[in-house]
mmCIF file of C-alpha atoms in Angstrom:
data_model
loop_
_atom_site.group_PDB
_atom_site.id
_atom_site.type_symbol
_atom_site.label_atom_id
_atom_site.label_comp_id
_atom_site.label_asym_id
_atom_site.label_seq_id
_atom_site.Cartn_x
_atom_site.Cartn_y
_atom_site.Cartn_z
ATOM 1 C CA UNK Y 297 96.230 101.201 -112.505
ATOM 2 C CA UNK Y 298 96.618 104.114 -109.958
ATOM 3 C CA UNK Y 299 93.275 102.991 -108.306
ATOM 4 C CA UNK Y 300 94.111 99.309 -107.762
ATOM 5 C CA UNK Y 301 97.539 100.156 -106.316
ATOM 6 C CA UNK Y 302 95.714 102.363 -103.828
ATOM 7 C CA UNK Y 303 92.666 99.871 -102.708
ATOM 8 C CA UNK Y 304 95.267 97.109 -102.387
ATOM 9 C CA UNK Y 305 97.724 99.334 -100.025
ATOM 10 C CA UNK Y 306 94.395 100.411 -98.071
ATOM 11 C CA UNK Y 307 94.417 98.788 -94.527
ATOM 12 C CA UNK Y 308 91.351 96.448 -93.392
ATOM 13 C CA UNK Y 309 88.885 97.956 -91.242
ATOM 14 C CA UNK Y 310 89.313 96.996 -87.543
ATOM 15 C CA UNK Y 311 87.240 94.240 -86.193
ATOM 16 C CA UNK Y 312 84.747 95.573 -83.699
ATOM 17 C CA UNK Y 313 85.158 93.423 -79.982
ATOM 18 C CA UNK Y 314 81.905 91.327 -79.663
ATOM 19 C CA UNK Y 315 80.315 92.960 -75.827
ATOM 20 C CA UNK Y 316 77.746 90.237 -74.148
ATOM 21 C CA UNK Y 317 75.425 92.193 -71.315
ATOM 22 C CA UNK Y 318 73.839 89.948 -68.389
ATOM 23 C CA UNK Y 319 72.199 91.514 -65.649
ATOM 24 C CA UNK Y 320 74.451 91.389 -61.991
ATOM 25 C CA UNK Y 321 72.633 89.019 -59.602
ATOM 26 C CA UNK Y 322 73.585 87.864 -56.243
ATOM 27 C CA UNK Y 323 74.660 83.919 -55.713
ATOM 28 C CA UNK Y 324 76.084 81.978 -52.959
ATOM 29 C CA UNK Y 325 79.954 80.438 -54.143
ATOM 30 C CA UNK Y 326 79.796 77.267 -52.623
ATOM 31 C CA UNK Y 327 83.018 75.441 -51.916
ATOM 32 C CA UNK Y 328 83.485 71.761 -51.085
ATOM 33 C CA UNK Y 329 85.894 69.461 -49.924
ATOM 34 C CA UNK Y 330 86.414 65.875 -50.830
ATOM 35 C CA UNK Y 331 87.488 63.375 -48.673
ATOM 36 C CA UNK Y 332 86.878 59.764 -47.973
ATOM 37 C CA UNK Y 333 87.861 57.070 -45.112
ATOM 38 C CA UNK Y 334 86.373 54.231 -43.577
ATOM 39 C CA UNK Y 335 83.182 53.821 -41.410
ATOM 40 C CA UNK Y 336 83.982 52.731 -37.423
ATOM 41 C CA UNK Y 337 81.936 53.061 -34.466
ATOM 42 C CA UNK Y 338 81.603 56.663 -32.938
ATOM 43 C CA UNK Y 339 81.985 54.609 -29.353
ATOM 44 C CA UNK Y 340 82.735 51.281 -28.954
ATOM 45 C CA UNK Y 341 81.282 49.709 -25.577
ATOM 46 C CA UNK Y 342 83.891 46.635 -24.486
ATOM 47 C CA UNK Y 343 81.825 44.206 -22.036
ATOM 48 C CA UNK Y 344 84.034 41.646 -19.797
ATOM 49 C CA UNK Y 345 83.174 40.121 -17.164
ATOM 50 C CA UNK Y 346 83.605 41.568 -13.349
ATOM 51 C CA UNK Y 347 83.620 38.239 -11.942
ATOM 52 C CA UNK Y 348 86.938 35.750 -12.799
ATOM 53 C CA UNK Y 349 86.902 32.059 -13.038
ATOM 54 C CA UNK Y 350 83.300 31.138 -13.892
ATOM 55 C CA UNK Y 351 81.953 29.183 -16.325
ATOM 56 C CA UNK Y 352 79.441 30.466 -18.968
ATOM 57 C CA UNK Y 353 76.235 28.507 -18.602
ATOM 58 C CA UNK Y 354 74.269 30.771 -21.033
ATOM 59 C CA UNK Y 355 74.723 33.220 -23.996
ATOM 60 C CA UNK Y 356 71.745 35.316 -24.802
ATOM 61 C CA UNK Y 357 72.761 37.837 -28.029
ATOM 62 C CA UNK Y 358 74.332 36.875 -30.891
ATOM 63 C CA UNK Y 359 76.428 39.704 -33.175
ATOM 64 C CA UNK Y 360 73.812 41.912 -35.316
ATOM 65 C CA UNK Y 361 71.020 41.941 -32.065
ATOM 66 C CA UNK Y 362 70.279 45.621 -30.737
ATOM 67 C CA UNK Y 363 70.216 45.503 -27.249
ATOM 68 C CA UNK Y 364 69.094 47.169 -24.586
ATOM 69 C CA UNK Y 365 70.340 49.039 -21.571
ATOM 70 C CA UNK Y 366 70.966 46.823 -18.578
ATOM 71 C CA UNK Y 367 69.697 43.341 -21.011
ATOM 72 C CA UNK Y 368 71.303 40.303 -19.776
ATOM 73 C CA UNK Y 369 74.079 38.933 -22.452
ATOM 74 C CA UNK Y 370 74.991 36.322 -20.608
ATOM 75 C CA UNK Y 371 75.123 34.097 -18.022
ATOM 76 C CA UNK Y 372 78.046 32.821 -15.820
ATOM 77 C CA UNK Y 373 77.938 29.723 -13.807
ATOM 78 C CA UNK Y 374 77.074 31.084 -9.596
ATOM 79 C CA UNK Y 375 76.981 27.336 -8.148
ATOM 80 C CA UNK Y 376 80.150 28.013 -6.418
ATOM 81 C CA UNK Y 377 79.229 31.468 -4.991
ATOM 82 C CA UNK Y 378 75.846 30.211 -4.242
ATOM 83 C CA UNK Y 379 78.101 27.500 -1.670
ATOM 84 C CA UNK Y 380 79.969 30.056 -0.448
ATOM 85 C CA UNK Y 381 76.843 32.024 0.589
ATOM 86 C CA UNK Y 382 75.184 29.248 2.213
ATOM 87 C CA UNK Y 383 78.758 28.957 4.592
ATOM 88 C CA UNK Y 384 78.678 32.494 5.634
ATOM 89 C CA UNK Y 385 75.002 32.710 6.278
ATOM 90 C CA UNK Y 386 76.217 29.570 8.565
ATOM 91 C CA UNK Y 387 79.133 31.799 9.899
ATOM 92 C CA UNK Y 388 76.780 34.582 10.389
ATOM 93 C CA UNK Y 389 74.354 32.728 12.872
ATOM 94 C CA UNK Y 390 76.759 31.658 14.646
ATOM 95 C CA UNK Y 391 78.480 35.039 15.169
ATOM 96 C CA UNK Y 392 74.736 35.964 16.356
ATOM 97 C CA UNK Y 393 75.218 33.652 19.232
ATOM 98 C CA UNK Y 394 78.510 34.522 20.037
ATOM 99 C CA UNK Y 395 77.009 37.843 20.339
ATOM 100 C CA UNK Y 396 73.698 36.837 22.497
ATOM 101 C CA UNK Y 397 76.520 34.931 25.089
ATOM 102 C CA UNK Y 398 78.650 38.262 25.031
ATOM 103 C CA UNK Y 399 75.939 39.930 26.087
ATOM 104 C CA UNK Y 400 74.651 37.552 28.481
ATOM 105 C CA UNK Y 401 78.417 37.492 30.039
ATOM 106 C CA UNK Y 402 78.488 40.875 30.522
ATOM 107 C CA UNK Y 403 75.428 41.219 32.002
ATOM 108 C CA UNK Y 404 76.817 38.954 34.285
ATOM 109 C CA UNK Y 405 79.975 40.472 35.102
ATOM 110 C CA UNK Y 406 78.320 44.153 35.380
ATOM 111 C CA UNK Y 407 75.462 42.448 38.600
ATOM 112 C CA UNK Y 408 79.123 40.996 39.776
ATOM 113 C CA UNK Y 409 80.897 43.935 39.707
ATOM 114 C CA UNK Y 410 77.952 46.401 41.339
ATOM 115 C CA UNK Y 411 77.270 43.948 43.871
ATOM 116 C CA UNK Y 412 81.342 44.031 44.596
ATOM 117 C CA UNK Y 413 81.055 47.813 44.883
ATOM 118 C CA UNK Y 414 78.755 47.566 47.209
ATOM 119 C CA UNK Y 415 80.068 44.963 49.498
ATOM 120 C CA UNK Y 416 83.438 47.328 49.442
ATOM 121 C CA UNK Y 417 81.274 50.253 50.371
ATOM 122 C CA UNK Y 418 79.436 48.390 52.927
ATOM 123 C CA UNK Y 419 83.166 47.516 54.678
ATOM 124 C CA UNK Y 420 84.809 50.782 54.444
ATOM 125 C CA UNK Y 421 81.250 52.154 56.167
ATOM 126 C CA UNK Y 422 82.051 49.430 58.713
ATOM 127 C CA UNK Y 423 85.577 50.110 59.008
ATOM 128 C CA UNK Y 424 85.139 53.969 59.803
ATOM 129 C CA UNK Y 425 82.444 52.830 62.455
ATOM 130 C CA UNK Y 426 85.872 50.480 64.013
ATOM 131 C CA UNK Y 427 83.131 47.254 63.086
ATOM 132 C CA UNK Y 428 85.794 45.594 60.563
ATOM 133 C CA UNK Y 429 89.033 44.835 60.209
ATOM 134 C CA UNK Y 430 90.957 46.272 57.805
ATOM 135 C CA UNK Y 431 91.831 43.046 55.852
ATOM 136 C CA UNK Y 432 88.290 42.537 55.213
ATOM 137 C CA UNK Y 433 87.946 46.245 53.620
ATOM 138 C CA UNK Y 434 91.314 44.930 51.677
ATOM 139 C CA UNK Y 435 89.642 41.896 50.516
ATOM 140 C CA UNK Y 436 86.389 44.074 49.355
ATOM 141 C CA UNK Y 437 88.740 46.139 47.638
ATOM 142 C CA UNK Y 438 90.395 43.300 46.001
ATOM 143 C CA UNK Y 439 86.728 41.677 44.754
ATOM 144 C CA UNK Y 440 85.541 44.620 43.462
ATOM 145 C CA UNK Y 441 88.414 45.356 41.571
ATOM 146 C CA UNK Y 442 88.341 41.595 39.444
ATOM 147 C CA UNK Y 443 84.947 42.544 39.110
ATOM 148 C CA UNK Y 444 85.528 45.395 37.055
ATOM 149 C CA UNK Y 445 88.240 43.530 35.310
ATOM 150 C CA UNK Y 446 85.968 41.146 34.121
ATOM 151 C CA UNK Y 447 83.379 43.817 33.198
ATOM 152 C CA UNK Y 448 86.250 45.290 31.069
ATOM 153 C CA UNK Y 449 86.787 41.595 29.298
ATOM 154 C CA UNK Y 450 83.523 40.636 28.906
ATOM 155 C CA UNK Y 451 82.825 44.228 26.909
ATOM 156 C CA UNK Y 452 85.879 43.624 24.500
ATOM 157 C CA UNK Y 453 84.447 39.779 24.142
ATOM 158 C CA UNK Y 454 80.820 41.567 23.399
ATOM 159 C CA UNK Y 455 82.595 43.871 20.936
ATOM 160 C CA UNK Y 456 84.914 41.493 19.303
ATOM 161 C CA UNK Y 457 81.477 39.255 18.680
ATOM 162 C CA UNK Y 458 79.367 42.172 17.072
ATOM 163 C CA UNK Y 459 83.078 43.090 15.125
ATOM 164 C CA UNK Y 460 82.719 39.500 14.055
ATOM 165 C CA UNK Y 461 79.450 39.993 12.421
ATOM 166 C CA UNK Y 462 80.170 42.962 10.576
ATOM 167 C CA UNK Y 463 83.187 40.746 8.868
ATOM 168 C CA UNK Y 464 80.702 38.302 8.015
ATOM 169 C CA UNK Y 465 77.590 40.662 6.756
ATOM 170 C CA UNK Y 466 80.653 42.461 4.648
ATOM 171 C CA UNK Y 467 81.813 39.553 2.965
ATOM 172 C CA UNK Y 468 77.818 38.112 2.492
ATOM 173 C CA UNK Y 469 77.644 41.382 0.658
ATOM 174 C CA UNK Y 470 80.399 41.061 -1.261
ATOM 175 C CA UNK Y 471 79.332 37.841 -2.341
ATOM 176 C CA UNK Y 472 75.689 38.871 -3.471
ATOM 177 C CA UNK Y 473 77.684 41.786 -5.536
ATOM 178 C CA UNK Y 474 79.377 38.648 -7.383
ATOM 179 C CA UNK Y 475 76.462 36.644 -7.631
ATOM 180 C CA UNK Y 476 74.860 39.710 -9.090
ATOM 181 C CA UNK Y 477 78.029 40.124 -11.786
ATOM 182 C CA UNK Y 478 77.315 36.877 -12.953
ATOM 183 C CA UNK Y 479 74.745 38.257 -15.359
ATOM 184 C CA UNK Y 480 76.379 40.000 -18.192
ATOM 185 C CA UNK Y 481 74.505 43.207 -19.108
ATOM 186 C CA UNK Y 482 74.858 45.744 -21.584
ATOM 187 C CA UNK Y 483 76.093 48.924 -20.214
ATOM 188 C CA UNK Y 484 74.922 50.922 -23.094
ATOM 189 C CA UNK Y 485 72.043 50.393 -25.314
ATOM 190 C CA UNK Y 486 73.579 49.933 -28.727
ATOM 191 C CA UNK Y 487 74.229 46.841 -31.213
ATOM 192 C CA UNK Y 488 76.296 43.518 -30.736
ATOM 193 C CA UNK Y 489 79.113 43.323 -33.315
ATOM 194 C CA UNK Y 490 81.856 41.092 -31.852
ATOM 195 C CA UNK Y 491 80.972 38.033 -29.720
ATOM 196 C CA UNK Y 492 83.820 35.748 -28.705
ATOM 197 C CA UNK Y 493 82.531 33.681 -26.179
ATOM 198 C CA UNK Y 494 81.349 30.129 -26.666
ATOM 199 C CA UNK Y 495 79.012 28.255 -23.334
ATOM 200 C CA UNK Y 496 81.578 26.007 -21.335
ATOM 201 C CA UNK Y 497 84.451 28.484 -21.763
ATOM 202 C CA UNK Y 498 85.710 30.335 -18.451
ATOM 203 C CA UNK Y 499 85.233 34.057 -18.192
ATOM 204 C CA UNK Y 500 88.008 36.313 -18.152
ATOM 205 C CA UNK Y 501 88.694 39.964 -17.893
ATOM 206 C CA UNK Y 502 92.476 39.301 -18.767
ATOM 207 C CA UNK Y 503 91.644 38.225 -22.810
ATOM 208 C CA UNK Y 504 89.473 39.537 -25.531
ATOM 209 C CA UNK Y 505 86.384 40.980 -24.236
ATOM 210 C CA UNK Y 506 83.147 39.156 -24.191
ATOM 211 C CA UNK Y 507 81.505 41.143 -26.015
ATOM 212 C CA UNK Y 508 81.539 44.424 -28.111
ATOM 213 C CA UNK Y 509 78.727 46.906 -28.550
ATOM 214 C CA UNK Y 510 78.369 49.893 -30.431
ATOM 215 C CA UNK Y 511 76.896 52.655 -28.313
ATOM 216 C CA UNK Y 512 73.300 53.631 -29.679
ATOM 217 C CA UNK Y 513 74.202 52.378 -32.701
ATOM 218 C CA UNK Y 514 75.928 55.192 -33.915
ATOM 219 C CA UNK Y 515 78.387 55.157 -36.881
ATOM 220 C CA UNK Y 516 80.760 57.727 -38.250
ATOM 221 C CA UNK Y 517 83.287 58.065 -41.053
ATOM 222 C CA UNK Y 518 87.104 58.968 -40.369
ATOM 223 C CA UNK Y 519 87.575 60.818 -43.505
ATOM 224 C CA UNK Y 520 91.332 61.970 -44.694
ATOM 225 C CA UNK Y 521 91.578 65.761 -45.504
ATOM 226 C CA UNK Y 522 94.592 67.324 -46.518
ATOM 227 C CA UNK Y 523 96.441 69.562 -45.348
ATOM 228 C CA UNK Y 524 95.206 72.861 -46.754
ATOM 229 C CA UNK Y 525 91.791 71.881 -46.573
ATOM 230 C CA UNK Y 526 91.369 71.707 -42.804
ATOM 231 C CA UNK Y 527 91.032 74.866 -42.169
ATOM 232 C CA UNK Y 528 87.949 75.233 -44.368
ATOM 233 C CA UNK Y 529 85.910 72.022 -42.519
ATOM 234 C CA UNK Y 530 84.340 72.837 -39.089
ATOM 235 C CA UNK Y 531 82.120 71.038 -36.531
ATOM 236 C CA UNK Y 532 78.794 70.646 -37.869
ATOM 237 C CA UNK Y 533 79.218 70.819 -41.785
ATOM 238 C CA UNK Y 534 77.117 69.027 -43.630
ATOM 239 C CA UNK Y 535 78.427 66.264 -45.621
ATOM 240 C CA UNK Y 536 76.888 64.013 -48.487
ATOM 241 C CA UNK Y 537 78.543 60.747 -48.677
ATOM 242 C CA UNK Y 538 78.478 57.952 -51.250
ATOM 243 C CA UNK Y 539 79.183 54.184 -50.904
ATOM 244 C CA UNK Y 540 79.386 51.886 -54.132
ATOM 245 C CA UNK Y 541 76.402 49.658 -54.046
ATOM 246 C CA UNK Y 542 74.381 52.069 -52.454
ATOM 247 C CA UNK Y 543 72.512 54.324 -55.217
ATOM 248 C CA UNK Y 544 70.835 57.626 -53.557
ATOM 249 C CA UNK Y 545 73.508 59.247 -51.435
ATOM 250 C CA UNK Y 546 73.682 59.319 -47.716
ATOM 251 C CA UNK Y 547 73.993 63.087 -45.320
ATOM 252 C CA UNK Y 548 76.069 63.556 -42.274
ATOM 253 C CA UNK Y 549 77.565 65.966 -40.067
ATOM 254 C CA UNK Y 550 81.025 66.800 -39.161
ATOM 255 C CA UNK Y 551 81.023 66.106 -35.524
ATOM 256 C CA UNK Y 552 84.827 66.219 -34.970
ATOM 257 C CA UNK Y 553 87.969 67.690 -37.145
ATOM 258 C CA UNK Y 554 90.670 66.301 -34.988
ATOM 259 C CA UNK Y 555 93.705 68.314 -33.838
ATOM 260 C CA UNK Y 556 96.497 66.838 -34.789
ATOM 261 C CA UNK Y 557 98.290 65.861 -38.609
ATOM 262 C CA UNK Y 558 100.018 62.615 -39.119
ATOM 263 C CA UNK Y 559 103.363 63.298 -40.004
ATOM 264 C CA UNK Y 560 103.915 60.604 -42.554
ATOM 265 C CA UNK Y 561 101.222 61.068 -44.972
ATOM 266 C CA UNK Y 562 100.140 64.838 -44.017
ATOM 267 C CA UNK Y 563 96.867 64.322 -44.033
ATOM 268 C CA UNK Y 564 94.282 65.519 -41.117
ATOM 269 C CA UNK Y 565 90.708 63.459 -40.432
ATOM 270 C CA UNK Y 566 87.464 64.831 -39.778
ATOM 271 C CA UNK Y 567 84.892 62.732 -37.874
ATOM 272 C CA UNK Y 568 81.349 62.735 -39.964
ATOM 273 C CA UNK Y 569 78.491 60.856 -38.176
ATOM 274 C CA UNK Y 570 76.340 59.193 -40.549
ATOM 275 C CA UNK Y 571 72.293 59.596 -40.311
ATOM 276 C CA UNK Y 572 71.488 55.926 -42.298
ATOM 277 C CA UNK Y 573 73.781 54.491 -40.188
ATOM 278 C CA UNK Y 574 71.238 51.157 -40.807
ATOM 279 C CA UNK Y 575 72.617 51.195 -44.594
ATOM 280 C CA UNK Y 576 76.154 51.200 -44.151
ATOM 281 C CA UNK Y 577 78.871 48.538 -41.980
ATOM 282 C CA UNK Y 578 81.947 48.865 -39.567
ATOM 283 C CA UNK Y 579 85.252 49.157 -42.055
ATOM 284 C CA UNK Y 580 82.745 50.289 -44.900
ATOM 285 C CA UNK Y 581 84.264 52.684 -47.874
ATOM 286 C CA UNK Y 582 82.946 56.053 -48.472
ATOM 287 C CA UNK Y 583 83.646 59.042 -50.114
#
């Protein structure tokens, strides 16, 4: 009885700890953000038109076309600057003989005027030698002096004719510059994705723009970080993205983490640019 008092008042053996060994190994921790936003346009290109109050005879790309640096979009109407150029090329020769019978008048005036002089020299050589009076060395005087005058006249006649013809040749030039401007070209090289023209309407640089490009085709997602992770994203992360509909994931890099938070929602936005930007759209989802 003794000896099953004792073995039930014995306390259980302690429970060993169970000790798992692994060999120490060196791994890179990788941390990641996530983030999502909408696809946009890393530039937008918006094309109006540089001359006002033509009509559009033409359209030549249609939204979804890549275009090409300096390829005509469109055409404008040039039948009334066309007119206009015909009238000053009109104005022009005539200024040209304005300027030839300048010229010719002061070439005139100039033989009048040296041939003066030397009449008044001829009577004041006289007049010392007591051979003529002294009202005929006052009338030499006199005739050599209108002379002059009208060598004076006939140069600011000469100049205002060649002034004349620089007004003209300024606004021919100015007209070839809008003749030139009525051929709508892409600045950039990139694709068409608004159009908002129609042929027949007027062109205007006061309304929506003509066209809109995106430059080189480039797009980008403006994803939403929060607050405490901004300071862990820098320019040129790399970034997987997904899209629904769109099975194997697409890579881009961080090409912008803007400065500034919005106050209202406290988030921050990073700028990715997208490699396949040819798989995903303007206002696009991705995450």
């Amino acid at each position: 009885a003794s000896s099953s008092a004792e073995a039930e008042n014995t306390p259980p053996a302690p429970t060993r700890p169970a000790i798992s060994v692994v060999s120490v190994e060196k791994a890179v921790l990788r941390d990641r953000v996530r983030a999502s936003g909408l696809v946009g346009a890393v530039e937008r290109v918006l094309i109006q038109p540089q001359v006002e109050g033509q009509a559009i005879d033409d359209i030549l790309a249609e939204v979804g076309d890549h275009v090409a640096a300096g390829q005509v979009l469109a055409r404008l109407s040039d039948t009334a600057l066309k007119l206009q150029k015909s009238q000053l090329t009109a104005s022009r020769a005539s200024a040209l003989a304005l300027i030839a019978q300048a010229d010719a008048q002061l070439i005139e005036a100039r033989a009048a005027a040296d041939e003066a002089q030397r009449n008044l020299n001829r009577a004041e050589q006289l007049r010392k030698q007591g051979n003529a009076s002294q009202a005929a060395t006052d009338q030499a005087a006199t005739s050599a002096t209108s002379a002059n005058a009208r060598v004076m006249v006939a140069t600011q006649g000469a100049e205002a004719a060649k002034a004349q013809l620089e007004l003209v040749d300024a606004q021919i030039e100015n007209v070839e510059l809008q003749l030139s401007r009525t051929e709508i070209r892409a600045p950039f090289a990139g694709e068409v994705v608004e159009k908002n023209v129609t042929v027949g309407g007027i062109g205007s640089a006061s309304g929506q723009p003509m066209f809109v490009l995106v430059r080189d085709g480039l797009l980008e997602l403006s994803a939403d970080l929060a607050e405490q992770d901004l300071p862990r994203v820098l320019t040129g992360l790399r970034a997987t993205l997904r899209a629904a509909g769109v099975s194997e994931p697409l890579t881009g890099t961080v090409r912008l983490v803007e400065p500034a938070i919005d106050t209202a929602t406290r988030l921050g936005r990073a700028r990715v640019t997208i490699d396949q930007a040819d798989q995903v759209r303007t206002g696009m989802f991705l995450e």
